[in-house]
XYZ file of C-alpha atoms in Angstrom:
538
model
C 33.224 9.475 72.192
C 31.786 8.961 75.694
C 31.561 5.673 77.480
C 27.835 5.168 76.929
C 28.234 5.681 73.194
C 31.091 3.165 73.073
C 28.867 0.573 74.745
C 25.620 1.126 72.843
C 26.713 2.027 69.278
C 27.901 -1.468 68.306
C 24.736 -2.924 69.786
C 22.499 -0.498 67.838
C 24.349 -1.276 64.590
C 23.935 -4.995 65.204
C 20.210 -4.601 65.864
C 19.826 -2.478 62.685
C 21.739 -5.060 60.628
C 19.567 -7.905 61.925
C 16.412 -5.874 61.337
C 17.580 -5.165 57.795
C 18.231 -8.828 57.178
C 14.808 -9.655 58.547
C 13.095 -7.058 56.295
C 14.977 -8.330 53.228
C 14.131 -11.870 54.237
C 10.445 -10.933 54.470
C 10.624 -9.225 51.059
C 12.295 -12.263 49.464
C 9.789 -14.518 51.181
C 6.888 -12.415 49.918
C 8.228 -12.487 46.356
C 8.864 -16.226 46.607
C 5.283 -16.746 47.765
C 4.057 -14.553 44.897
C 5.964 -16.682 42.402
C 4.683 -19.868 43.982
C 1.103 -18.597 43.825
C 1.470 -17.688 40.160
C 3.070 -20.918 39.002
C -0.352 -22.346 38.327
C -1.297 -19.550 35.904
C 0.733 -21.079 33.079
C 2.705 -19.912 30.065
C 3.425 -16.215 29.747
C 3.020 -15.485 33.450
C 6.501 -13.955 33.701
C 5.292 -10.809 31.943
C 2.313 -10.387 34.262
C 4.481 -10.857 37.371
C 7.148 -8.489 36.067
C 4.747 -5.693 35.144
C 2.876 -6.064 38.451
C 6.173 -5.874 40.338
C 7.278 -2.768 38.419
C 3.963 -1.043 39.137
C 3.919 -1.897 42.834
C 7.556 -1.998 43.878
C 9.929 -0.238 41.449
C 12.137 2.376 43.090
C 11.122 5.248 40.760
C 7.870 6.404 39.200
C 7.526 5.037 35.657
C 5.069 5.336 32.775
C 3.859 1.756 32.681
C 1.922 2.437 29.469
C 5.166 3.203 27.588
C 6.823 0.123 29.069
C 3.916 -2.095 27.985
C 4.041 -0.674 24.443
C 7.777 -1.320 24.130
C 7.367 -4.814 25.563
C 4.553 -5.611 23.113
C 6.647 -4.407 20.163
C 9.665 -6.459 21.277
C 7.570 -9.551 21.898
C 5.947 -9.506 18.452
C 9.285 -8.733 16.797
C 10.384 -12.217 17.825
C 7.692 -13.762 15.607
C 7.105 -13.450 11.853
C 7.508 -10.130 9.966
C 3.742 -9.497 9.843
C 2.871 -9.980 13.516
C 3.021 -6.442 14.824
C 1.850 -3.949 17.420
C -0.152 -0.936 16.238
C -0.766 2.177 18.328
C -4.256 3.682 18.475
C -3.337 6.511 16.057
C -1.617 4.148 13.637
C -4.581 1.759 13.722
C -7.015 4.429 12.542
C -4.674 5.567 9.756
C -3.896 2.035 8.553
C -7.524 0.964 8.287
C -8.754 4.129 6.604
C -7.774 3.203 3.001
C -9.423 -0.227 3.316
C -12.671 1.032 4.809
C -13.414 2.966 1.635
C -13.766 6.514 2.972
C -12.421 9.176 5.281
C -13.608 12.557 6.543
C -12.013 15.590 4.961
C -12.439 18.412 2.441
C -12.068 16.375 -0.775
C -9.015 17.629 -2.670
C -6.013 16.015 -4.269
C -2.960 18.136 -3.536
C 0.739 18.332 -4.167
C 3.422 20.404 -2.488
C 5.479 22.377 -4.993
C 7.917 25.174 -4.133
C 6.801 24.977 -0.488
C 3.182 25.680 -1.448
C 0.147 23.384 -1.204
C -1.187 23.141 -4.741
C -4.681 21.739 -5.416
C -4.223 19.314 -8.298
C -7.891 18.364 -8.477
C -11.087 18.433 -6.455
C -13.161 15.307 -5.852
C -16.471 15.610 -7.724
C -19.369 16.227 -5.362
C -17.004 16.694 -2.403
C -17.072 19.522 0.158
C -14.426 21.625 -1.625
C -16.157 21.503 -4.993
C -19.428 22.554 -3.363
C -17.930 25.799 -2.044
C -15.993 26.603 -5.222
C -12.437 25.363 -4.668
C -10.809 24.669 -8.043
C -7.884 22.741 -9.397
C -4.901 25.072 -9.540
C -5.776 26.895 -6.298
C -3.027 27.314 -3.703
C -3.919 26.766 -0.054
C -1.973 29.480 1.729
C -3.616 29.437 5.151
C -5.689 27.080 7.288
C -7.676 28.527 10.201
C -5.642 31.765 10.113
C -2.295 29.917 10.236
C -0.056 30.405 7.200
C 1.091 27.070 5.744
C 3.039 28.374 2.726
C 6.793 28.829 2.939
C 7.229 26.859 6.176
C 8.447 23.514 4.746
C 5.139 21.828 5.551
C 4.850 18.082 4.882
C 2.092 16.007 3.301
C 1.191 14.468 6.669
C 0.948 17.882 8.312
C -1.358 19.126 5.556
C -3.623 16.086 5.922
C -3.842 16.549 9.678
C -4.919 20.168 9.176
C -7.504 19.480 6.475
C -8.984 16.213 7.682
C -11.372 15.987 10.597
C -14.777 14.680 11.679
C -17.565 15.227 9.177
C -19.698 18.254 9.972
C -16.801 20.272 11.372
C -15.665 23.401 9.566
C -12.244 24.569 8.405
C -11.340 28.004 7.056
C -8.841 28.205 4.208
C -7.205 31.122 2.424
C -6.800 30.496 -1.300
C -4.347 32.146 -3.679
C -5.945 32.013 -7.115
C -4.545 33.004 -10.470
C -6.010 36.398 -11.462
C -6.910 37.375 -7.890
C -4.714 39.906 -6.054
C -5.886 38.998 -2.556
C -6.454 35.686 -0.802
C -9.924 34.262 -1.384
C -11.441 32.970 1.883
C -13.514 29.773 1.995
C -15.249 27.966 4.842
C -15.487 24.253 4.070
C -17.697 21.825 5.989
C -15.854 18.527 6.116
C -17.671 15.474 4.802
C -17.185 11.828 3.945
C -14.730 11.374 1.081
C -14.813 8.074 -0.814
C -11.613 6.122 -1.449
C -11.824 3.981 -4.563
C -9.973 0.729 -5.137
C -10.769 0.492 -8.865
C -8.419 3.143 -10.227
C -9.769 2.922 -13.748
C -11.812 0.700 -16.078
C -12.037 1.113 -19.843
C -12.041 -0.775 -23.134
C -8.610 -1.049 -24.737
C -10.247 -2.044 -28.016
C -13.663 -3.291 -29.095
C -13.412 -6.598 -27.194
C -10.679 -6.335 -24.521
C -11.305 -4.425 -21.309
C -8.892 -3.280 -18.615
C -9.426 -2.840 -14.862
C -6.713 -1.456 -12.593
C -7.324 -2.580 -8.994
C -5.111 -0.855 -6.396
C -6.307 -2.605 -3.196
C -8.868 -5.064 -1.824
C -11.026 -2.819 0.345
C -14.500 -2.869 1.837
C -15.998 -1.440 -1.371
C -13.888 -3.370 -3.890
C -16.441 -6.030 -4.797
C -19.169 -3.461 -5.478
C -16.756 -1.341 -7.520
C -15.671 -4.379 -9.546
C -19.254 -5.347 -10.336
C -19.998 -1.821 -11.523
C -16.837 -1.702 -13.638
C -17.519 -5.076 -15.262
C -21.165 -4.187 -15.919
C -20.034 -0.992 -17.670
C -17.486 -2.848 -19.806
C -20.025 -5.511 -20.734
C -22.232 -2.856 -22.291
C -19.241 -1.926 -24.453
C -18.653 -5.424 -25.789
C -16.380 -6.985 -23.169
C -15.074 -10.426 -24.178
C -11.570 -10.387 -22.685
C -10.597 -8.802 -19.378
C -7.140 -7.779 -18.180
C -7.194 -7.409 -14.385
C -4.149 -5.423 -13.307
C -2.946 -6.276 -9.784
C 0.559 -4.886 -10.179
C 1.519 -2.936 -7.092
C -1.621 -4.110 -5.262
C -0.476 -4.892 -1.713
C -3.662 -6.722 -0.760
C -6.315 -5.941 1.827
C -9.371 -7.881 2.935
C -9.447 -11.588 2.091
C -13.243 -11.638 1.766
C -13.038 -8.890 -0.867
C -10.639 -11.031 -2.899
C -12.833 -14.124 -2.502
C -15.904 -12.215 -3.701
C -14.063 -10.957 -6.773
C -12.697 -14.427 -7.629
C -16.157 -15.921 -7.136
C -17.452 -14.025 -10.176
C -14.949 -15.792 -12.451
C -15.268 -19.396 -11.247
C -18.104 -21.859 -11.654
C -19.736 -23.225 -8.521
C -17.831 -25.467 -6.105
C -14.252 -24.541 -7.008
C -11.737 -24.197 -4.186
C -10.545 -20.578 -4.013
C -8.136 -20.672 -1.058
C -7.670 -22.397 2.271
C -6.044 -21.384 5.533
C -4.338 -23.535 8.137
C -2.102 -23.063 11.176
C -0.762 -24.950 14.187
C -3.759 -23.840 16.268
C -6.159 -23.120 13.395
C -7.734 -26.070 11.641
C -7.976 -26.022 7.878
C -10.723 -23.776 6.537
C -11.721 -24.004 2.871
C -13.327 -21.253 0.789
C -15.292 -22.304 -2.299
C -16.927 -20.473 -5.181
C -20.688 -20.079 -5.108
C -23.284 -19.730 -7.836
C -22.383 -16.182 -8.840
C -19.936 -16.757 -11.738
C -21.274 -13.773 -13.707
C -17.938 -13.574 -15.533
C -17.292 -17.283 -16.093
C -17.467 -16.822 -19.863
C -15.046 -13.890 -19.994
C -11.474 -14.664 -20.996
C -9.192 -13.473 -18.191
C -5.594 -12.345 -17.763
C -4.212 -11.223 -14.389
C -1.137 -8.978 -14.226
C 1.161 -9.273 -11.207
C 4.590 -8.063 -10.153
C 6.909 -8.172 -7.155
C 4.657 -5.745 -5.236
C 1.470 -7.783 -5.683
C 0.872 -9.276 -2.237
C -1.570 -11.058 0.064
C -5.120 -10.787 -1.352
C -3.619 -10.151 -4.819
C -1.749 -13.436 -4.537
C -4.876 -15.246 -3.371
C -6.612 -13.967 -6.508
C -3.793 -14.889 -8.880
C -3.305 -18.301 -7.233
C -6.996 -19.198 -7.417
C -7.231 -18.198 -11.080
C -4.035 -20.065 -11.948
C -4.688 -23.284 -10.012
C -8.206 -23.555 -11.417
C -6.864 -22.979 -14.948
C -9.281 -20.083 -15.227
C -6.958 -17.473 -16.725
C -3.431 -16.461 -17.661
C -1.114 -14.953 -15.044
C 1.294 -12.487 -16.652
C 4.221 -10.486 -15.293
C 6.791 -11.259 -12.607
C 6.814 -13.296 -9.383
C 4.624 -11.788 -6.682
C 5.795 -10.645 -3.239
C 5.078 -13.791 -1.203
C 2.884 -12.590 1.676
C 0.661 -15.485 2.705
C 0.138 -15.126 6.450
C -3.264 -14.650 8.079
C -3.383 -11.981 10.805
C -5.942 -11.900 13.593
C -6.444 -8.493 15.255
C -6.251 -8.289 19.043
C -7.862 -5.076 20.285
C -6.824 -3.334 23.500
C -8.956 -0.968 25.629
C -7.086 2.138 24.406
C -7.897 1.277 20.733
C -4.379 0.114 20.038
C -4.068 -3.396 18.679
C -1.806 -6.266 17.769
C -1.940 -8.270 14.582
C -1.041 -11.838 15.353
C -0.365 -14.352 12.603
C -2.551 -17.421 13.178
C -2.462 -19.301 9.855
C -1.079 -19.451 6.334
C -2.813 -19.025 2.998
C -2.654 -21.927 0.556
C -3.696 -21.928 -3.086
C -6.150 -24.598 -4.314
C -3.241 -26.780 -5.468
C -1.723 -26.655 -1.967
C 1.007 -24.075 -2.505
C 1.936 -21.932 0.472
C 1.977 -18.318 -0.714
C 4.303 -17.141 2.077
C 7.998 -16.775 1.301
C 10.553 -17.830 3.965
C 11.167 -15.490 6.898
C 13.792 -17.333 8.919
C 16.237 -14.465 8.720
C 15.959 -10.890 9.981
C 13.107 -8.540 9.078
C 15.629 -6.462 7.140
C 16.521 -9.478 4.973
C 12.820 -10.185 4.484
C 11.975 -6.723 3.182
C 15.146 -6.309 1.115
C 14.472 -9.630 -0.606
C 12.792 -7.730 -3.471
C 15.969 -5.694 -3.950
C 17.980 -8.911 -3.986
C 15.721 -10.306 -6.703
C 16.599 -7.283 -8.818
C 20.317 -7.617 -8.122
C 20.223 -11.311 -9.041
C 18.610 -10.543 -12.386
C 15.148 -11.939 -11.654
C 13.414 -8.854 -13.051
C 15.059 -9.424 -16.420
C 15.321 -13.212 -16.865
C 12.922 -15.903 -15.695
C 15.871 -18.304 -15.496
C 17.286 -16.139 -12.689
C 14.301 -16.787 -10.399
C 15.457 -18.530 -7.234
C 12.903 -19.999 -4.842
C 13.539 -21.812 -1.585
C 11.131 -24.637 -2.351
C 10.887 -26.120 -5.842
C 8.127 -28.565 -4.908
C 5.842 -29.303 -7.843
C 2.089 -28.834 -7.537
C -0.610 -29.424 -10.128
C -3.473 -27.284 -11.371
C -6.906 -28.814 -11.989
C -5.867 -29.250 -15.605
C -2.655 -31.051 -14.684
C -0.190 -28.225 -15.312
C 2.859 -28.024 -13.041
C 3.137 -24.971 -10.801
C 5.679 -24.308 -8.072
C 5.551 -23.320 -4.410
C 8.254 -21.611 -2.394
C 6.811 -18.146 -1.940
C 4.776 -15.906 -4.213
C 2.914 -16.754 -7.410
C 4.939 -17.556 -10.509
C 3.404 -16.106 -13.688
C 2.431 -18.332 -16.589
C 4.024 -15.791 -18.910
C 7.094 -13.928 -17.661
C 7.465 -10.323 -18.829
C 10.782 -8.688 -17.869
C 11.011 -5.140 -16.557
C 11.182 -2.828 -19.556
C 14.312 -0.674 -19.535
C 14.776 -0.349 -23.297
C 14.013 3.373 -23.378
C 15.988 4.319 -20.278
C 18.993 6.630 -20.495
C 21.114 8.657 -18.086
C 19.204 11.754 -19.246
C 15.910 10.074 -18.322
C 17.314 8.961 -14.951
C 18.390 12.522 -14.105
C 14.914 13.823 -14.923
C 13.321 11.120 -12.781
C 15.593 11.670 -9.806
C 14.794 15.369 -9.764
C 11.046 14.892 -10.319
C 11.045 17.323 -13.237
C 8.056 15.758 -14.997
C 5.714 16.434 -12.057
C 6.933 20.011 -11.580
C 6.573 20.793 -15.258
C 3.123 19.219 -15.572
C 1.762 21.082 -12.553
C 3.039 24.420 -13.852
C 1.835 23.757 -17.401
C -1.607 22.661 -16.172
C -1.872 25.746 -13.968
C -0.936 28.097 -16.791
C -3.221 26.563 -19.428
C -6.014 25.086 -17.298
C -8.788 26.976 -19.137
C -7.639 25.676 -22.519
C -6.987 22.150 -21.247
C -10.446 21.940 -19.670
C -11.916 21.850 -23.186
C -10.450 18.398 -23.768
C -12.460 15.447 -22.458
C -10.765 12.376 -23.933
C -7.215 10.972 -23.757
C -6.954 11.163 -27.545
C -7.725 14.891 -27.546
C -4.998 15.551 -24.983
C -2.431 13.634 -27.031
C -3.351 15.481 -30.230
C -3.262 18.947 -28.662
C -0.112 18.512 -26.564
C 1.832 17.023 -29.440
C 0.700 19.949 -31.609
C 2.291 22.440 -29.178
C 5.509 20.346 -29.104
C 5.188 19.539 -25.421
C 8.384 17.471 -25.383
C 10.478 20.425 -26.546
C 8.845 22.665 -23.943
C 9.737 20.142 -21.267
C 13.351 19.832 -22.435
C 13.690 23.626 -22.134
C 12.161 23.477 -18.641
C 14.540 20.683 -17.567
C 17.497 22.673 -18.872
C 16.527 25.551 -16.560
C 16.441 23.044 -13.695
C 20.071 22.142 -14.348
C 19.553 19.057 -16.551
C 21.320 19.955 -19.761
C 19.973 18.914 -23.131
C 21.264 15.494 -24.174
C 20.308 14.698 -27.763
C 21.461 11.099 -27.519
C 19.405 10.571 -24.347
C 16.412 12.353 -25.870
C 16.547 10.118 -28.939
C 16.516 7.025 -26.729
C 14.001 8.187 -24.094
C 11.990 10.836 -25.908
C 8.880 8.701 -26.497
C 8.735 7.619 -22.841
C 9.213 11.171 -21.556
C 6.630 12.658 -23.911
C 4.042 9.976 -23.135
C 4.513 10.370 -19.381
C 4.173 14.151 -19.573
C 0.990 13.998 -21.650
C -0.487 11.360 -19.332
C 0.307 13.416 -16.207
C -1.245 16.571 -17.660
C -4.344 14.606 -18.660
C -4.555 13.188 -15.126
C -4.473 16.716 -13.693
C -7.606 17.542 -15.698
C -9.663 14.340 -16.070
C -8.020 12.102 -13.451
C -7.125 8.437 -14.092
C -9.523 8.199 -17.033
C -7.032 10.402 -18.833
C -3.828 8.951 -17.440
C -4.070 5.193 -17.971
C -5.267 5.066 -21.614
C -2.279 7.261 -22.522
C 0.384 5.574 -20.397
C -0.610 2.142 -21.768
C 1.236 3.056 -24.981
C 4.563 2.571 -23.159
C 3.394 -0.184 -20.779
C 5.174 -3.185 -22.271
C 3.520 -5.722 -19.944
C 0.031 -4.468 -20.763
C 0.697 -4.320 -24.508
C 1.955 -7.902 -24.544
C -0.982 -8.982 -22.381
C -3.449 -7.680 -24.942
C -1.734 -9.735 -27.640
C -1.640 -12.831 -25.392
C -5.252 -12.752 -24.263
C -6.537 -12.168 -27.776
C -4.395 -14.796 -29.481
C -3.529 -17.480 -26.895
C -5.767 -20.376 -25.916
C -6.305 -20.948 -22.208
C -5.721 -24.623 -22.877
C -2.261 -23.924 -24.272
C -0.572 -21.826 -21.563
């Protein structure tokens, strides 16, 4: 090292060090000033400052959109189980069933043996118009083979659905045809119904199965009730088992038909949302119809509003098992990219003042496995096993005691029916043998089966060909050996389910439900209760 270097190098290093300190000082000063300027913005400003800093000053290039999405998910996860972030794609898919329609080709399908099997075509839909039939196999879509590639239900829907007016080419394998039959289908609007079925159980008691509270539910209910009234409706069983809810206004409109004017239906209230009451109007077209509402552990939200309003106003009998306990009001927050957040802003309360929402102080996993815990604790079998966090007493308009604590307690408890279950039946269920058999049987005998138009005719014919024995032989070939003891115990259930499924494949739910009711213990007891029990003696 020369003399000049020895003299100047330490000096240059010192200058660089001081300059570095000065630059860092300026950076810290700038950030301090930024924080000081933003102090006045208020609560939640940390996120804005942090994201702005990442965008403008982070050492590497990042996808800020992904970071924002993850931050939104984490933020809402700290709240209740129903406050959530929804991506743009998820938002469209989640709302579709409640809006009452979607754009597609109009088929009901199942995937069996790695092949897309058309179970039924929707009457008047695009597929029916071009000649697609139940029993057809969709082998190709737009020249891409979809058979034998382990395709999933979601993948099939993505291929077949699309904006109305667009076209999709399908190759159909049809029984009796050696070559694929080509079809070009113009996609159209396909209705989604929330009333699964409505029919008269006997000459005075009607039954309506409601699967969701959607945009079209009220109109569908009015049409179903009007039809049943022409057939002598005096008693109505409204089945909300498994109904996870939907739109609150749809539930309020349905309830309104059963209450006289001025009755409180539900109210909402939150820390930042003042109490809002919802009352019945002058509709009450069904105020003279005796009513029973069926609920179970999967009846939630709008279903619980309905059951609570009917119960607290002493308007009908609630039958079944304790409902889910979802009583939180979500407000959507829309973002520019069509994603959204659902933020809980209030709670639902029944007319008597019961909060429908069950506790959620623990983890989300505990919240959603609470139903499983009910089963393990025996609540599905014995009403005495029901454990609720809050045993506060409330009173109906007639002075009856009802309880809060989460969910709606039925007036009449009906345990889960396991009397006909056996290990043989469980093996069949686990393997899904009933569905495989019914699809193959329907496909083979579709021409003959199409001659039958009523549930009774299906039962008579299928019993005449000893359908249970045919199924037992089929199950044996699937590796489930004949078990005479199990067949004796579960034979009636198995036979009824098979006949109902075959009838559904041909005449849809109008065939399925009137047959399956014969082994539906809750429904059978409900018919007896509504026809023989006074509403004043619950």
